[in-house]
PDB file of C-alpha atoms in Angstrom:
ATOM      1  CA  MET A  59      -7.212  16.515   3.905  1.00  0.00           C
ATOM      2  CA  MET A  60      -4.193  16.336   1.729  1.00  0.00           C
ATOM      3  CA  ALA A  61      -2.913  19.310  -0.268  1.00  0.00           C
ATOM      4  CA  ASP A  62      -0.591  17.070  -2.150  1.00  0.00           C
ATOM      5  CA  ALA A  63      -1.824  13.485  -2.824  1.00  0.00           C
ATOM      6  CA  ARG A  64       1.163  11.314  -3.666  1.00  0.00           C
ATOM      7  CA  VAL A  65       1.673   7.660  -4.608  1.00  0.00           C
ATOM      8  CA  GLY A  66       1.101   5.290  -1.712  1.00  0.00           C
ATOM      9  CA  GLU A  67       0.198   7.941   0.737  1.00  0.00           C
ATOM     10  CA  ALA A  68      -3.250   7.940   2.436  1.00  0.00           C
ATOM     11  CA  VAL A  69      -5.543  10.542   3.897  1.00  0.00           C
ATOM     12  CA  SER A  70      -4.107  11.738   7.258  1.00  0.00           C
ATOM     13  CA  VAL A  71      -6.961  11.634   9.699  1.00  0.00           C
ATOM     14  CA  PRO A  72      -6.907  11.086  13.462  1.00  0.00           C
ATOM     15  CA  GLU A  73      -8.121   7.580  14.188  1.00  0.00           C
ATOM     16  CA  GLU A  74     -11.006   8.753  16.262  1.00  0.00           C
ATOM     17  CA  SER A  75     -12.229  10.630  13.096  1.00  0.00           C
ATOM     18  CA  ALA A  76     -11.926   7.615  10.934  1.00  0.00           C
ATOM     19  CA  ALA A  77     -14.969   5.469   9.740  1.00  0.00           C
ATOM     20  CA  ILE A  78     -12.570   2.913   8.404  1.00  0.00           C
ATOM     21  CA  GLN A  79      -9.011   2.616   9.381  1.00  0.00           C
ATOM     22  CA  ILE A  80      -6.872  -0.068   7.411  1.00  0.00           C
ATOM     23  CA  ASP A  81      -3.244  -0.848   8.373  1.00  0.00           C
ATOM     24  CA  ASN A  82      -1.028  -3.045   6.231  1.00  0.00           C
ATOM     25  CA  LEU A  83      -3.913  -5.327   5.145  1.00  0.00           C
ATOM     26  CA  VAL A  84      -3.059  -8.469   3.255  1.00  0.00           C
ATOM     27  CA  VAL A  85      -5.638 -10.735   1.619  1.00  0.00           C
ATOM     28  CA  ASN A  86      -4.582 -13.869  -0.413  1.00  0.00           C
ATOM     29  CA  TYR A  87      -6.514 -16.338  -2.495  1.00  0.00           C
ATOM     30  CA  GLY A  88      -4.170 -19.305  -2.440  1.00  0.00           C
ATOM     31  CA  ARG A  89      -0.814 -18.026  -3.762  1.00  0.00           C
ATOM     32  CA  HIS A  90      -2.437 -14.990  -5.346  1.00  0.00           C
ATOM     33  CA  GLY A  91      -2.232 -11.742  -3.428  1.00  0.00           C
ATOM     34  CA  ALA A  92      -5.503  -9.972  -3.903  1.00  0.00           C
ATOM     35  CA  VAL A  93      -4.666  -7.137  -1.423  1.00  0.00           C
ATOM     36  CA  GLU A  94      -0.993  -6.273  -0.499  1.00  0.00           C
ATOM     37  CA  ASP A  95       0.026  -4.198   2.413  1.00  0.00           C
ATOM     38  CA  LEU A  96      -2.994  -1.959   2.076  1.00  0.00           C
ATOM     39  CA  SER A  97      -3.144   1.049   4.397  1.00  0.00           C
ATOM     40  CA  MET A  98      -5.843   3.738   4.095  1.00  0.00           C
ATOM     41  CA  THR A  99      -8.319   5.889   6.111  1.00  0.00           C
ATOM     42  CA  VAL A 100     -11.862   6.753   5.294  1.00  0.00           C
ATOM     43  CA  PRO A 101     -12.807  10.047   7.230  1.00  0.00           C
ATOM     44  CA  ARG A 102     -16.226  10.143   8.901  1.00  0.00           C
ATOM     45  CA  GLY A 103     -18.768  12.065   6.963  1.00  0.00           C
ATOM     46  CA  SER A 104     -17.003  11.601   3.740  1.00  0.00           C
ATOM     47  CA  VAL A 105     -18.295  10.042   0.462  1.00  0.00           C
ATOM     48  CA  TYR A 106     -15.188   7.928  -0.328  1.00  0.00           C
ATOM     49  CA  GLY A 107     -14.865   6.525  -3.805  1.00  0.00           C
ATOM     50  CA  PHE A 108     -12.713   3.350  -4.027  1.00  0.00           C
ATOM     51  CA  LEU A 109     -11.576   3.361  -7.701  1.00  0.00           C
ATOM     52  CA  GLY A 110      -9.659   0.759  -9.612  1.00  0.00           C
ATOM     53  CA  PRO A 111      -9.752  -1.431 -12.677  1.00  0.00           C
ATOM     54  CA  ASN A 112     -11.594  -4.774 -12.683  1.00  0.00           C
ATOM     55  CA  GLY A 113      -9.551  -7.214 -10.494  1.00  0.00           C
ATOM     56  CA  ALA A 114      -7.644  -4.479  -8.537  1.00  0.00           C
ATOM     57  CA  GLY A 115      -8.705  -5.718  -5.105  1.00  0.00           C
ATOM     58  CA  LYS A 116     -11.758  -3.531  -4.450  1.00  0.00           C
ATOM     59  CA  THR A 117     -14.151  -6.379  -3.677  1.00  0.00           C
ATOM     60  CA  SER A 118     -11.642  -8.385  -1.674  1.00  0.00           C
ATOM     61  CA  THR A 119     -11.032  -5.390   0.467  1.00  0.00           C
ATOM     62  CA  ILE A 120     -14.654  -4.831   1.098  1.00  0.00           C
ATOM     63  CA  LYS A 121     -15.418  -8.539   1.794  1.00  0.00           C
ATOM     64  CA  THR A 122     -12.666  -8.447   4.371  1.00  0.00           C
ATOM     65  CA  LEU A 123     -13.997  -5.315   6.029  1.00  0.00           C
ATOM     66  CA  MET A 124     -17.357  -6.794   6.285  1.00  0.00           C
ATOM     67  CA  GLY A 125     -15.971 -10.044   7.979  1.00  0.00           C
ATOM     68  CA  PHE A 126     -16.907 -12.320   4.972  1.00  0.00           C
ATOM     69  CA  ARG A 127     -13.311 -13.493   4.960  1.00  0.00           C
ATOM     70  CA  LYS A 128     -10.305 -13.111   7.299  1.00  0.00           C
ATOM     71  CA  PRO A 129      -7.250 -11.197   6.380  1.00  0.00           C
ATOM     72  CA  ASN A 130      -3.862 -13.024   5.947  1.00  0.00           C
ATOM     73  CA  GLY A 131      -2.146 -10.025   7.643  1.00  0.00           C
ATOM     74  CA  GLY A 132      -2.517  -6.491   8.884  1.00  0.00           C
ATOM     75  CA  SER A 133      -5.524  -5.016  10.620  1.00  0.00           C
ATOM     76  CA  ALA A 134      -8.557  -2.894  10.112  1.00  0.00           C
ATOM     77  CA  LYS A 135     -11.179  -1.219  12.177  1.00  0.00           C
ATOM     78  CA  VAL A 136     -14.711  -0.122  11.077  1.00  0.00           C
ATOM     79  CA  LEU A 137     -16.353   2.531  13.215  1.00  0.00           C
ATOM     80  CA  GLY A 138     -13.741   1.646  15.850  1.00  0.00           C
ATOM     81  CA  TYR A 139     -14.461  -2.055  15.869  1.00  0.00           C
ATOM     82  CA  ASP A 140     -11.862  -4.707  14.817  1.00  0.00           C
ATOM     83  CA  ILE A 141     -12.943  -6.502  11.750  1.00  0.00           C
ATOM     84  CA  VAL A 142     -11.808  -9.862  13.035  1.00  0.00           C
ATOM     85  CA  ASP A 143     -12.540  -9.849  16.791  1.00  0.00           C
ATOM     86  CA  GLU A 144     -15.671  -7.733  16.566  1.00  0.00           C
ATOM     87  CA  SER A 145     -16.981  -8.585  13.107  1.00  0.00           C
ATOM     88  CA  LEU A 146     -20.613  -8.919  14.391  1.00  0.00           C
ATOM     89  CA  GLU A 147     -20.502  -5.440  15.796  1.00  0.00           C
ATOM     90  CA  VAL A 148     -19.258  -4.259  12.476  1.00  0.00           C
ATOM     91  CA  ARG A 149     -22.073  -5.927  10.537  1.00  0.00           C
ATOM     92  CA  ALA A 150     -24.710  -4.664  13.002  1.00  0.00           C
ATOM     93  CA  ARG A 151     -23.617  -1.014  12.454  1.00  0.00           C
ATOM     94  CA  VAL A 152     -22.893  -0.957   8.686  1.00  0.00           C
ATOM     95  CA  GLY A 153     -25.358  -0.866   5.776  1.00  0.00           C
ATOM     96  CA  PHE A 154     -24.015  -3.076   2.998  1.00  0.00           C
ATOM     97  CA  ALA A 155     -25.001  -3.643  -0.547  1.00  0.00           C
ATOM     98  CA  SER A 156     -23.287  -5.332  -3.459  1.00  0.00           C
ATOM     99  CA  GLU A 157     -24.234  -6.078  -7.061  1.00  0.00           C
ATOM    100  CA  VAL A 158     -27.960  -6.657  -7.595  1.00  0.00           C
ATOM    101  CA  ASN A 159     -27.838 -10.321  -8.460  1.00  0.00           C
ATOM    102  CA  SER A 160     -27.514 -11.457  -4.862  1.00  0.00           C
ATOM    103  CA  MET A 161     -31.113 -10.706  -3.834  1.00  0.00           C
ATOM    104  CA  TYR A 162     -33.975 -13.261  -3.243  1.00  0.00           C
ATOM    105  CA  LYS A 163     -35.781 -12.913  -6.442  1.00  0.00           C
ATOM    106  CA  GLY A 164     -38.808 -14.957  -5.473  1.00  0.00           C
ATOM    107  CA  MET A 165     -39.776 -12.661  -2.555  1.00  0.00           C
ATOM    108  CA  THR A 166     -41.909  -9.580  -2.629  1.00  0.00           C
ATOM    109  CA  VAL A 167     -40.532  -6.217  -1.458  1.00  0.00           C
ATOM    110  CA  PRO A 168     -42.516  -6.407   1.846  1.00  0.00           C
ATOM    111  CA  ARG A 169     -41.282  -9.944   2.500  1.00  0.00           C
ATOM    112  CA  ILE A 170     -37.634  -9.066   2.015  1.00  0.00           C
ATOM    113  CA  CYS A 171     -38.179  -6.092   4.258  1.00  0.00           C
ATOM    114  CA  ARG A 172     -39.510  -8.321   6.987  1.00  0.00           C
ATOM    115  CA  LEU A 173     -36.655 -10.714   6.524  1.00  0.00           C
ATOM    116  CA  CYS A 174     -34.076  -7.931   6.934  1.00  0.00           C
ATOM    117  CA  ARG A 175     -36.014  -6.617   9.934  1.00  0.00           C
ATOM    118  CA  ASP A 176     -35.730 -10.049  11.664  1.00  0.00           C
ATOM    119  CA  LEU A 177     -32.064 -10.149  11.045  1.00  0.00           C
ATOM    120  CA  SER A 178     -31.417  -6.553  12.305  1.00  0.00           C
ATOM    121  CA  ARG A 179     -31.057  -5.325  15.813  1.00  0.00           C
ATOM    122  CA  ASP A 180     -32.595  -1.923  15.055  1.00  0.00           C
ATOM    123  CA  TRP A 181     -34.767  -1.823  11.969  1.00  0.00           C
ATOM    124  CA  ASP A 182     -36.433   1.420  10.929  1.00  0.00           C
ATOM    125  CA  GLN A 183     -39.149   0.445   8.413  1.00  0.00           C
ATOM    126  CA  ASP A 184     -40.388   4.045   8.214  1.00  0.00           C
ATOM    127  CA  LEU A 185     -36.920   5.003   6.879  1.00  0.00           C
ATOM    128  CA  VAL A 186     -36.985   2.131   4.304  1.00  0.00           C
ATOM    129  CA  ASP A 187     -40.537   3.134   3.210  1.00  0.00           C
ATOM    130  CA  ARG A 188     -39.335   6.802   2.806  1.00  0.00           C
ATOM    131  CA  TYR A 189     -36.578   5.821   0.418  1.00  0.00           C
ATOM    132  CA  ILE A 190     -38.778   3.423  -1.412  1.00  0.00           C
ATOM    133  CA  GLY A 191     -41.011   6.399  -1.963  1.00  0.00           C
ATOM    134  CA  VAL A 192     -38.076   8.658  -3.011  1.00  0.00           C
ATOM    135  CA  PHE A 193     -37.112   6.053  -5.638  1.00  0.00           C
ATOM    136  CA  GLY A 194     -40.753   5.569  -6.633  1.00  0.00           C
ATOM    137  CA  LEU A 195     -40.465   1.736  -6.267  1.00  0.00           C
ATOM    138  CA  PRO A 196     -43.505  -0.447  -6.557  1.00  0.00           C
ATOM    139  CA  ALA A 197     -44.012  -1.251  -2.761  1.00  0.00           C
ATOM    140  CA  ASP A 198     -45.655  -4.714  -3.249  1.00  0.00           C
ATOM    141  CA  ALA A 199     -43.824  -6.019  -6.253  1.00  0.00           C
ATOM    142  CA  LYS A 200     -41.994  -9.264  -6.583  1.00  0.00           C
ATOM    143  CA  ILE A 201     -38.356  -8.784  -6.869  1.00  0.00           C
ATOM    144  CA  ARG A 202     -37.975 -10.723 -10.092  1.00  0.00           C
ATOM    145  CA  LYS A 203     -40.347  -8.196 -11.669  1.00  0.00           C
ATOM    146  CA  LEU A 204     -38.121  -5.158 -10.858  1.00  0.00           C
ATOM    147  CA  SER A 205     -35.697  -3.785 -13.363  1.00  0.00           C
ATOM    148  CA  LYS A 206     -31.963  -3.979 -12.554  1.00  0.00           C
ATOM    149  CA  GLY A 207     -31.995  -0.373 -11.674  1.00  0.00           C
ATOM    150  CA  GLN A 208     -34.944  -0.802  -9.220  1.00  0.00           C
ATOM    151  CA  LYS A 209     -33.167  -3.781  -7.581  1.00  0.00           C
ATOM    152  CA  ALA A 210     -30.105  -1.560  -7.021  1.00  0.00           C
ATOM    153  CA  GLN A 211     -32.318   1.047  -5.489  1.00  0.00           C
ATOM    154  CA  LEU A 212     -34.078  -1.552  -3.296  1.00  0.00           C
ATOM    155  CA  GLN A 213     -30.719  -2.851  -2.092  1.00  0.00           C
ATOM    156  CA  LEU A 214     -29.824   0.685  -0.963  1.00  0.00           C
ATOM    157  CA  CYS A 215     -33.213   1.003   0.819  1.00  0.00           C
ATOM    158  CA  LEU A 216     -32.546  -2.161   2.611  1.00  0.00           C
ATOM    159  CA  ALA A 217     -28.927  -1.189   3.410  1.00  0.00           C
ATOM    160  CA  LEU A 218     -30.335   1.913   5.076  1.00  0.00           C
ATOM    161  CA  GLY A 219     -32.864  -0.042   7.188  1.00  0.00           C
ATOM    162  CA  SER A 220     -30.719  -0.220  10.261  1.00  0.00           C
ATOM    163  CA  ASN A 221     -30.187   3.543  10.104  1.00  0.00           C
ATOM    164  CA  PRO A 222     -26.290   2.931   9.716  1.00  0.00           C
ATOM    165  CA  GLU A 223     -23.720   5.530  10.307  1.00  0.00           C
ATOM    166  CA  LEU A 224     -21.691   3.890   7.485  1.00  0.00           C
ATOM    167  CA  LEU A 225     -22.740   2.602   4.096  1.00  0.00           C
ATOM    168  CA  ILE A 226     -20.414   0.161   2.236  1.00  0.00           C
ATOM    169  CA  LEU A 227     -21.332  -0.319  -1.336  1.00  0.00           C
ATOM    170  CA  ASP A 228     -19.625  -2.672  -3.698  1.00  0.00           C
ATOM    171  CA  GLU A 229     -19.979  -1.689  -7.325  1.00  0.00           C
ATOM    172  CA  PRO A 230     -23.586  -0.590  -6.598  1.00  0.00           C
ATOM    173  CA  THR A 231     -24.206   0.758 -10.076  1.00  0.00           C
ATOM    174  CA  SER A 232     -22.453  -2.064 -12.073  1.00  0.00           C
ATOM    175  CA  GLY A 233     -24.472  -2.922 -15.176  1.00  0.00           C
ATOM    176  CA  LEU A 234     -27.103  -0.131 -14.752  1.00  0.00           C
ATOM    177  CA  ASP A 235     -28.067   1.926 -17.639  1.00  0.00           C
ATOM    178  CA  PRO A 236     -27.209   5.665 -17.573  1.00  0.00           C
ATOM    179  CA  VAL A 237     -30.762   6.702 -16.480  1.00  0.00           C
ATOM    180  CA  ALA A 238     -30.857   4.269 -13.545  1.00  0.00           C
ATOM    181  CA  ARG A 239     -27.235   5.136 -12.497  1.00  0.00           C
ATOM    182  CA  ARG A 240     -28.110   8.842 -12.447  1.00  0.00           C
ATOM    183  CA  ALA A 241     -31.169   8.170 -10.326  1.00  0.00           C
ATOM    184  CA  PHE A 242     -29.273   6.048  -7.825  1.00  0.00           C
ATOM    185  CA  LEU A 243     -26.392   8.459  -7.458  1.00  0.00           C
ATOM    186  CA  LYS A 244     -28.717  11.471  -7.158  1.00  0.00           C
ATOM    187  CA  VAL A 245     -30.303   9.941  -4.121  1.00  0.00           C
ATOM    188  CA  LEU A 246     -27.001   8.709  -2.800  1.00  0.00           C
ATOM    189  CA  VAL A 247     -25.423  12.099  -2.570  1.00  0.00           C
ATOM    190  CA  GLY A 248     -28.624  14.257  -2.445  1.00  0.00           C
ATOM    191  CA  GLU A 249     -30.289  12.362   0.397  1.00  0.00           C
ATOM    192  CA  VAL A 250     -28.062   9.786   1.979  1.00  0.00           C
ATOM    193  CA  ALA A 251     -24.792  11.740   2.130  1.00  0.00           C
ATOM    194  CA  ALA A 252     -26.599  14.889   3.103  1.00  0.00           C
ATOM    195  CA  GLU A 253     -27.824  13.191   6.309  1.00  0.00           C
ATOM    196  CA  GLY A 254     -24.207  13.017   7.483  1.00  0.00           C
ATOM    197  CA  ARG A 255     -23.647   9.340   6.849  1.00  0.00           C
ATOM    198  CA  THR A 256     -20.256   8.044   5.666  1.00  0.00           C
ATOM    199  CA  VAL A 257     -20.505   6.393   2.332  1.00  0.00           C
ATOM    200  CA  PHE A 258     -17.632   4.077   1.089  1.00  0.00           C
ATOM    201  CA  PHE A 259     -18.276   2.768  -2.376  1.00  0.00           C
ATOM    202  CA  SER A 260     -16.201   0.852  -4.879  1.00  0.00           C
ATOM    203  CA  THR A 261     -16.432   1.391  -8.651  1.00  0.00           C
ATOM    204  CA  HIS A 262     -14.453   1.325 -11.909  1.00  0.00           C
ATOM    205  CA  LEU A 263     -16.749   4.011 -13.364  1.00  0.00           C
ATOM    206  CA  LEU A 264     -15.098   7.441 -13.308  1.00  0.00           C
ATOM    207  CA  SER A 265     -18.352   9.232 -14.021  1.00  0.00           C
ATOM    208  CA  ASP A 266     -19.831   7.759 -10.839  1.00  0.00           C
ATOM    209  CA  MET A 267     -16.822   8.905  -8.829  1.00  0.00           C
ATOM    210  CA  GLU A 268     -16.904  12.481 -10.157  1.00  0.00           C
ATOM    211  CA  ALA A 269     -20.743  12.679  -9.492  1.00  0.00           C
ATOM    212  CA  VAL A 270     -20.757  11.892  -5.797  1.00  0.00           C
ATOM    213  CA  ALA A 271     -17.309  11.394  -4.198  1.00  0.00           C
ATOM    214  CA  ASP A 272     -15.338  14.071  -2.146  1.00  0.00           C
ATOM    215  CA  THR A 273     -12.438  11.675  -1.289  1.00  0.00           C
ATOM    216  CA  VAL A 274     -10.894   9.167  -3.732  1.00  0.00           C
ATOM    217  CA  GLY A 275      -8.612   6.159  -3.314  1.00  0.00           C
ATOM    218  CA  ILE A 276      -7.078   4.513  -6.434  1.00  0.00           C
ATOM    219  CA  ILE A 277      -6.057   0.879  -6.145  1.00  0.00           C
ATOM    220  CA  LYS A 278      -4.298  -1.421  -8.619  1.00  0.00           C
ATOM    221  CA  GLY A 279      -2.929  -4.942  -8.312  1.00  0.00           C
ATOM    222  CA  GLY A 280      -4.129  -4.999  -4.619  1.00  0.00           C
ATOM    223  CA  LYS A 281      -1.956  -1.851  -3.779  1.00  0.00           C
ATOM    224  CA  LEU A 282      -3.116   1.583  -2.962  1.00  0.00           C
ATOM    225  CA  LEU A 283      -1.633   4.117  -5.342  1.00  0.00           C
ATOM    226  CA  VAL A 284      -3.039   7.348  -3.890  1.00  0.00           C
ATOM    227  CA  SER A 285      -5.744   8.505  -1.466  1.00  0.00           C
ATOM    228  CA  GLY A 286      -6.843  12.015  -0.824  1.00  0.00           C
ATOM    229  CA  ASP A 287      -9.411  14.831  -1.167  1.00  0.00           C
ATOM    230  CA  LEU A 288     -10.640  14.919  -4.801  1.00  0.00           C
ATOM    231  CA  ASP A 289     -10.443  18.745  -5.004  1.00  0.00           C
ATOM    232  CA  ASP A 290      -6.899  18.781  -3.643  1.00  0.00           C
ATOM    233  CA  MET A 291      -5.945  16.192  -6.195  1.00  0.00           C
ATOM    234  CA  ARG A 292      -7.258  18.381  -8.958  1.00  0.00           C
ATOM    235  CA  VAL A 293      -5.162  21.325  -7.555  1.00  0.00           C
ATOM    236  CA  SER A 294      -1.896  19.365  -7.252  1.00  0.00           C
ATOM    237  CA  HIS A 295      -2.178  17.560 -10.675  1.00  0.00           C
ATOM    238  CA  ARG A 296      -1.616  19.962 -13.613  1.00  0.00           C
ATOM    239  CA  VAL A 297      -0.354  19.844 -17.142  1.00  0.00           C
ATOM    240  CA  PHE A 298       2.099  22.717 -18.213  1.00  0.00           C
ATOM    241  CA  ARG A 299       2.836  23.810 -21.756  1.00  0.00           C
ATOM    242  CA  VAL A 300       5.979  25.865 -22.309  1.00  0.00           C
ATOM    243  CA  VAL A 301       6.431  27.691 -25.591  1.00  0.00           C
ATOM    244  CA  TYR A 302      10.027  28.785 -26.560  1.00  0.00           C
ATOM    245  CA  ALA A 303      11.144  31.494 -28.945  1.00  0.00           C
ATOM    246  CA  GLU A 304      13.012  28.696 -30.793  1.00  0.00           C
ATOM    247  CA  THR A 305      12.674  24.942 -30.788  1.00  0.00           C
ATOM    248  CA  PRO A 306      14.373  23.835 -27.510  1.00  0.00           C
ATOM    249  CA  PRO A 307      17.269  21.387 -27.739  1.00  0.00           C
ATOM    250  CA  GLU A 308      17.161  17.964 -26.231  1.00  0.00           C
ATOM    251  CA  GLU A 309      19.252  19.182 -23.296  1.00  0.00           C
ATOM    252  CA  GLU A 310      16.385  21.350 -22.297  1.00  0.00           C
ATOM    253  CA  VAL A 311      13.973  18.214 -22.263  1.00  0.00           C
ATOM    254  CA  ARG A 312      16.431  16.274 -20.072  1.00  0.00           C
ATOM    255  CA  SER A 313      16.740  19.182 -17.788  1.00  0.00           C
ATOM    256  CA  LEU A 314      13.060  19.597 -17.202  1.00  0.00           C
ATOM    257  CA  GLN A 315      12.934  15.896 -16.430  1.00  0.00           C
ATOM    258  CA  THR A 316      15.054  16.591 -13.351  1.00  0.00           C
ATOM    259  CA  LEU A 317      12.678  19.244 -11.796  1.00  0.00           C
ATOM    260  CA  PRO A 318      10.968  18.108  -8.638  1.00  0.00           C
ATOM    261  CA  ASP A 319       7.405  16.928  -9.022  1.00  0.00           C
ATOM    262  CA  VAL A 320       7.602  16.602 -12.806  1.00  0.00           C
ATOM    263  CA  LYS A 321       6.362  13.242 -13.792  1.00  0.00           C
ATOM    264  CA  GLU A 322       6.426  13.300 -17.547  1.00  0.00           C
ATOM    265  CA  VAL A 323       7.937  15.483 -20.292  1.00  0.00           C
ATOM    266  CA  GLU A 324       7.326  15.398 -23.988  1.00  0.00           C
ATOM    267  CA  ARG A 325       7.872  17.626 -26.972  1.00  0.00           C
ATOM    268  CA  GLU A 326       4.869  19.499 -28.456  1.00  0.00           C
ATOM    269  CA  GLY A 327       5.620  21.617 -31.559  1.00  0.00           C
ATOM    270  CA  ARG A 328       7.931  24.437 -30.626  1.00  0.00           C
ATOM    271  CA  GLY A 329       7.241  23.743 -26.936  1.00  0.00           C
ATOM    272  CA  ILE A 330       7.321  21.176 -24.224  1.00  0.00           C
ATOM    273  CA  LYS A 331       4.442  19.687 -22.297  1.00  0.00           C
ATOM    274  CA  LEU A 332       4.984  18.487 -18.691  1.00  0.00           C
ATOM    275  CA  ARG A 333       2.716  16.630 -16.383  1.00  0.00           C
ATOM    276  CA  VAL A 334       3.247  17.720 -12.787  1.00  0.00           C
ATOM    277  CA  ARG A 335       2.117  16.231  -9.398  1.00  0.00           C
ATOM    278  CA  GLY A 336       2.960  18.167  -6.347  1.00  0.00           C
ATOM    279  CA  ASP A 337       3.993  21.881  -5.857  1.00  0.00           C
ATOM    280  CA  VAL A 338       2.756  23.303  -9.070  1.00  0.00           C
ATOM    281  CA  GLU A 339       3.459  26.821  -8.153  1.00  0.00           C
ATOM    282  CA  ALA A 340       7.236  26.026  -7.582  1.00  0.00           C
ATOM    283  CA  VAL A 341       7.302  24.209 -10.875  1.00  0.00           C
ATOM    284  CA  GLU A 342       5.707  27.089 -12.756  1.00  0.00           C
ATOM    285  CA  GLN A 343       8.183  29.529 -11.336  1.00  0.00           C
ATOM    286  CA  SER A 344      11.056  27.186 -12.346  1.00  0.00           C
ATOM    287  CA  LEU A 345       9.622  27.115 -15.879  1.00  0.00           C
ATOM    288  CA  ARG A 346       9.395  30.943 -16.088  1.00  0.00           C
ATOM    289  CA  ASP A 347      12.987  31.284 -14.845  1.00  0.00           C
ATOM    290  CA  ARG A 348      14.455  28.993 -17.572  1.00  0.00           C
ATOM    291  CA  PRO A 349      17.723  30.209 -19.163  1.00  0.00           C
ATOM    292  CA  LEU A 350      16.273  29.693 -22.637  1.00  0.00           C
ATOM    293  CA  SER A 351      13.932  32.375 -24.111  1.00  0.00           C
ATOM    294  CA  VAL A 352      10.375  31.361 -22.932  1.00  0.00           C
ATOM    295  CA  VAL A 353       7.427  33.009 -24.863  1.00  0.00           C
ATOM    296  CA  ASP A 354       4.670  31.531 -22.727  1.00  0.00           C
ATOM    297  CA  VAL A 355       3.866  29.129 -19.806  1.00  0.00           C
ATOM    298  CA  ASP A 356       0.349  27.855 -19.640  1.00  0.00           C
ATOM    299  CA  SER A 357      -1.171  25.302 -17.379  1.00  0.00           C
ATOM    300  CA  THR A 358      -4.474  23.327 -17.313  1.00  0.00           C
ATOM    301  CA  GLY A 359      -6.017  21.153 -14.638  1.00  0.00           C
ATOM    302  CA  MET A 360      -6.180  17.335 -15.017  1.00  0.00           C
ATOM    303  CA  THR A 361      -9.596  15.659 -15.060  1.00  0.00           C
ATOM    304  CA  LEU A 362     -10.112  12.714 -12.752  1.00  0.00           C
ATOM    305  CA  GLU A 363      -9.721  10.412 -15.789  1.00  0.00           C
ATOM    306  CA  ASP A 364      -6.363  11.975 -16.581  1.00  0.00           C
ATOM    307  CA  ILE A 365      -5.281  11.551 -12.928  1.00  0.00           C
ATOM    308  CA  PHE A 366      -6.514   7.946 -12.809  1.00  0.00           C
ATOM    309  CA  VAL A 367      -4.834   7.012 -16.103  1.00  0.00           C
ATOM    310  CA  ALA A 368      -1.525   8.600 -15.047  1.00  0.00           C
ATOM    311  CA  TYR A 369      -1.381   6.558 -11.762  1.00  0.00           C
ATOM    312  CA  ILE A 370      -2.477   3.367 -13.476  1.00  0.00           C
ATOM    313  CA  GLU A 371       0.084   3.749 -16.291  1.00  0.00           C
ATOM    314  CA  GLU A 372       2.950   4.604 -13.907  1.00  0.00           C
ATOM    315  CA  ARG A 373       2.533   0.992 -12.492  1.00  0.00           C
ATOM    316  CA  GLY A 374       3.483  -1.755 -14.783  1.00  0.00           C
ATOM    317  CA  ASP A 375       2.450  -4.559 -12.364  1.00  0.00           C
ATOM    318  CA  ASP A 376      -1.182  -4.794 -13.333  1.00  0.00           C
ATOM    319  CA  ARG A 377      -2.917  -8.054 -12.634  1.00  0.00           C
TER     320      ARG A 377
END
């Protein structure tokens, strides 16, 4: 895991420990680059949240990993299998679910279970039934009669039917109300992840990410901005406030801007506020050793929302 998650860097994990390994992946739609030179690693056993604004390249990445479209460049492996040459092996070993509007609405729950069983090498109906029970889904209902939240829950049950080591979920809670989202995420982290499965899910909802993820990647404009352990990110991203005995001159502001790992500096009353990413202890010591009379140095951690906004705003090439 990373102690200091920096722009463009990915989690450093030995390849044999990676559930997903992506190297310099490129995905184009005509002349539009949906994914550009993407490299990232999803460690086995992690709950990896793939976070980005709408149109950032999350779904394009997932479709490519699942073999639904071929990459225009680079390579990727899922559970050690090449996504191009061994795409059938990937699909046989991965549980996949996307937004809920892709289901056969005219079928009943038992009928779609039988369909998935017939398409699967190793189907575990007992496992599916257990999760249907955990969610409290009506076991014989027609899919069209289910609420959107229930359809999302059913998709997760079906994705688990082949007892996969890896779950790939594309915006699984999109459009769900807060109660349905909470129920879905509670089972995802309390049951599924607790069984040791790797979960890779895309979302643009920061609340979902904070609820379940232990590892985070932020993507924008098809490019990975950062990837790392969420707790480590919180440690290495802080906001400092320096209070001076007298209002500091402009030269002090400019001097602070040159400190390593200082990303943003702004005046705040009689003091100065700094946003720091990196070696926060070294920055704090530098602030306490300023030649001007410093009354107080205080620091606070950044929320995931603060971290996300900081990375997104640093890049002006949004699409």
